[in-house]
Amino acid sequence: EQTLHLYRIAQEAITNGIKHGKATRIRITLRTQAEAMILKIEDNGRGIPAEPRRRQGIGLSVIRYRASEIGGTVAIEPGVGGGTAVTVRFIGVPNSDIPATEDPS
């Protein structure tokens, strides 16, 4: 079930990046950091508005809901070189075939 939520989070972030941000490149990483795993989706699109709208879109609501379903947290923020970065931090994927990698930083 965790894997499906992560897939749908990535799918929604990619869709948002292309549809709303007009991104032409998207980078997806999954890594371990201490006891947590981190899924990060970064795009080179227009980025998120400096002043967020009062009501967030359904896509961001779906991302937040799915992250909460796996006990995770979400950060949606401007990317380092522009665009948007969606970061989901959660505790491991039990019995998964996803290889764990250590964060080099």
PDB file of C-alpha atoms in Angstrom:
ATOM      1  CA  GLU A   1       0.000   0.000   0.000  1.00  0.00           C
ATOM      2  CA  GLN A   2       2.860   2.393   0.788  1.00  0.00           C
ATOM      3  CA  THR A   3       4.330   1.857  -2.647  1.00  0.00           C
ATOM      4  CA  LEU A   4       1.025   2.728  -4.341  1.00  0.00           C
ATOM      5  CA  HIS A   5       0.741   5.966  -2.338  1.00  0.00           C
ATOM      6  CA  LEU A   6       4.307   6.920  -3.294  1.00  0.00           C
ATOM      7  CA  TYR A   7       3.602   6.179  -6.947  1.00  0.00           C
ATOM      8  CA  ARG A   8       0.463   8.350  -6.891  1.00  0.00           C
ATOM      9  CA  ILE A   9       2.290  11.178  -5.093  1.00  0.00           C
ATOM     10  CA  ALA A  10       4.987  11.156  -7.780  1.00  0.00           C
ATOM     11  CA  GLN A  11       2.349  10.953 -10.509  1.00  0.00           C
ATOM     12  CA  GLU A  12       0.487  13.982  -9.112  1.00  0.00           C
ATOM     13  CA  ALA A  13       3.687  16.024  -8.657  1.00  0.00           C
ATOM     14  CA  ILE A  14       4.748  15.247 -12.239  1.00  0.00           C
ATOM     15  CA  THR A  15       1.310  16.154 -13.592  1.00  0.00           C
ATOM     16  CA  ASN A  16       1.324  19.442 -11.655  1.00  0.00           C
ATOM     17  CA  GLY A  17       4.836  20.279 -12.830  1.00  0.00           C
ATOM     18  CA  ILE A  18       3.940  19.764 -16.467  1.00  0.00           C
ATOM     19  CA  LYS A  19       0.391  21.134 -16.444  1.00  0.00           C
ATOM     20  CA  HIS A  20       0.748  24.139 -14.141  1.00  0.00           C
ATOM     21  CA  GLY A  21       4.484  24.772 -14.092  1.00  0.00           C
ATOM     22  CA  LYS A  22       5.168  24.041 -17.770  1.00  0.00           C
ATOM     23  CA  ALA A  23       8.193  21.984 -16.714  1.00  0.00           C
ATOM     24  CA  THR A  24      10.381  20.425 -19.368  1.00  0.00           C
ATOM     25  CA  ARG A  25      12.522  18.384 -16.943  1.00  0.00           C
ATOM     26  CA  ILE A  26      11.558  16.424 -13.845  1.00  0.00           C
ATOM     27  CA  ARG A  27      13.890  14.586 -11.482  1.00  0.00           C
ATOM     28  CA  ILE A  28      12.671  11.909  -9.071  1.00  0.00           C
ATOM     29  CA  THR A  29      14.856  10.562  -6.264  1.00  0.00           C
ATOM     30  CA  LEU A  30      14.218   8.071  -3.485  1.00  0.00           C
ATOM     31  CA  ARG A  31      16.848   7.842  -0.774  1.00  0.00           C
ATOM     32  CA  THR A  32      17.363   6.948   2.847  1.00  0.00           C
ATOM     33  CA  GLN A  33      18.355   9.411   5.533  1.00  0.00           C
ATOM     34  CA  ALA A  34      18.825   8.081   9.054  1.00  0.00           C
ATOM     35  CA  GLU A  35      15.662   6.059   9.812  1.00  0.00           C
ATOM     36  CA  ALA A  36      13.532   7.782   7.166  1.00  0.00           C
ATOM     37  CA  MET A  37      13.132   7.534   3.443  1.00  0.00           C
ATOM     38  CA  ILE A  38      12.758  10.603   1.259  1.00  0.00           C
ATOM     39  CA  LEU A  39      10.929  10.813  -2.048  1.00  0.00           C
ATOM     40  CA  LYS A  40      11.718  14.031  -3.903  1.00  0.00           C
ATOM     41  CA  ILE A  41      10.214  15.259  -7.159  1.00  0.00           C
ATOM     42  CA  GLU A  42      11.865  18.380  -8.615  1.00  0.00           C
ATOM     43  CA  ASP A  43      10.950  20.213 -11.789  1.00  0.00           C
ATOM     44  CA  ASN A  44      12.288  23.166 -13.779  1.00  0.00           C
ATOM     45  CA  GLY A  45       8.898  24.817 -14.282  1.00  0.00           C
ATOM     46  CA  ARG A  46       7.599  28.230 -13.290  1.00  0.00           C
ATOM     47  CA  GLY A  47       7.614  27.319  -9.610  1.00  0.00           C
ATOM     48  CA  ILE A  48       5.058  27.931  -6.935  1.00  0.00           C
ATOM     49  CA  PRO A  49       3.658  31.406  -6.313  1.00  0.00           C
ATOM     50  CA  ALA A  50       5.461  33.532  -3.703  1.00  0.00           C
ATOM     51  CA  GLU A  51       2.109  34.101  -2.033  1.00  0.00           C
ATOM     52  CA  PRO A  52       0.130  30.873  -2.033  1.00  0.00           C
ATOM     53  CA  ARG A  53      -3.533  30.960  -2.924  1.00  0.00           C
ATOM     54  CA  ARG A  54      -5.973  30.787  -0.046  1.00  0.00           C
ATOM     55  CA  ARG A  55      -7.272  27.460  -1.266  1.00  0.00           C
ATOM     56  CA  GLN A  56      -4.810  24.852  -2.455  1.00  0.00           C
ATOM     57  CA  GLY A  57      -5.600  22.832  -5.525  1.00  0.00           C
ATOM     58  CA  ILE A  58      -6.936  19.298  -5.440  1.00  0.00           C
ATOM     59  CA  GLY A  59      -3.559  17.907  -6.557  1.00  0.00           C
ATOM     60  CA  LEU A  60      -1.717  19.293  -3.538  1.00  0.00           C
ATOM     61  CA  SER A  61      -4.518  18.048  -1.272  1.00  0.00           C
ATOM     62  CA  VAL A  62      -4.130  14.568  -2.759  1.00  0.00           C
ATOM     63  CA  ILE A  63      -0.358  14.657  -2.196  1.00  0.00           C
ATOM     64  CA  ARG A  64      -0.802  15.715   1.441  1.00  0.00           C
ATOM     65  CA  TYR A  65      -3.516  13.112   2.035  1.00  0.00           C
ATOM     66  CA  ARG A  66      -1.494  10.258   0.558  1.00  0.00           C
ATOM     67  CA  ALA A  67       1.600  11.243   2.542  1.00  0.00           C
ATOM     68  CA  SER A  68      -0.428  11.276   5.756  1.00  0.00           C
ATOM     69  CA  GLU A  69      -1.794   7.812   4.919  1.00  0.00           C
ATOM     70  CA  ILE A  70       1.750   6.407   5.059  1.00  0.00           C
ATOM     71  CA  GLY A  71       2.686   8.438   8.141  1.00  0.00           C
ATOM     72  CA  GLY A  72       4.751  10.877   6.114  1.00  0.00           C
ATOM     73  CA  THR A  73       5.211  14.612   5.901  1.00  0.00           C
ATOM     74  CA  VAL A  74       5.260  16.811   2.812  1.00  0.00           C
ATOM     75  CA  ALA A  75       7.190  19.960   1.948  1.00  0.00           C
ATOM     76  CA  ILE A  76       6.323  21.828  -1.245  1.00  0.00           C
ATOM     77  CA  GLU A  77       8.761  24.633  -1.916  1.00  0.00           C
ATOM     78  CA  PRO A  78      10.678  26.469  -4.625  1.00  0.00           C
ATOM     79  CA  GLY A  79      13.395  24.358  -6.235  1.00  0.00           C
ATOM     80  CA  VAL A  80      17.070  25.252  -5.891  1.00  0.00           C
ATOM     81  CA  GLY A  81      17.412  26.467  -9.487  1.00  0.00           C
ATOM     82  CA  GLY A  82      13.772  27.449  -9.960  1.00  0.00           C
ATOM     83  CA  GLY A  83      10.765  25.248 -10.426  1.00  0.00           C
ATOM     84  CA  THR A  84       9.174  23.329  -7.584  1.00  0.00           C
ATOM     85  CA  ALA A  85      10.385  20.621  -5.221  1.00  0.00           C
ATOM     86  CA  VAL A  86       7.960  18.210  -3.561  1.00  0.00           C
ATOM     87  CA  THR A  87       9.599  16.294  -0.716  1.00  0.00           C
ATOM     88  CA  VAL A  88       7.925  13.444   1.160  1.00  0.00           C
ATOM     89  CA  ARG A  89       9.630  12.055   4.265  1.00  0.00           C
ATOM     90  CA  PHE A  90       8.348   8.749   5.645  1.00  0.00           C
ATOM     91  CA  ILE A  91       9.470   5.666   7.522  1.00  0.00           C
ATOM     92  CA  GLY A  92      10.729   2.845   5.270  1.00  0.00           C
ATOM     93  CA  VAL A  93       8.924   0.658   2.792  1.00  0.00           C
ATOM     94  CA  PRO A  94       8.652  -2.754   4.452  1.00  0.00           C
ATOM     95  CA  ASN A  95       9.245  -5.827   2.273  1.00  0.00           C
ATOM     96  CA  SER A  96       9.968  -3.651  -0.740  1.00  0.00           C
ATOM     97  CA  ASP A  97      12.202  -4.360  -3.683  1.00  0.00           C
ATOM     98  CA  ILE A  98      13.212  -0.683  -3.816  1.00  0.00           C
ATOM     99  CA  PRO A  99      16.976  -0.601  -3.143  1.00  0.00           C
ATOM    100  CA  ALA A 100      18.045   1.601  -0.268  1.00  0.00           C
ATOM    101  CA  THR A 101      20.825   4.109  -0.902  1.00  0.00           C
ATOM    102  CA  GLU A 102      22.627   6.330   1.532  1.00  0.00           C
ATOM    103  CA  ASP A 103      22.536  10.084   1.108  1.00  0.00           C
ATOM    104  CA  PRO A 104      26.039  11.191   0.053  1.00  0.00           C
ATOM    105  CA  SER A 105      25.632  14.659   1.598  1.00  0.00           C
TER     106      SER A 105
END
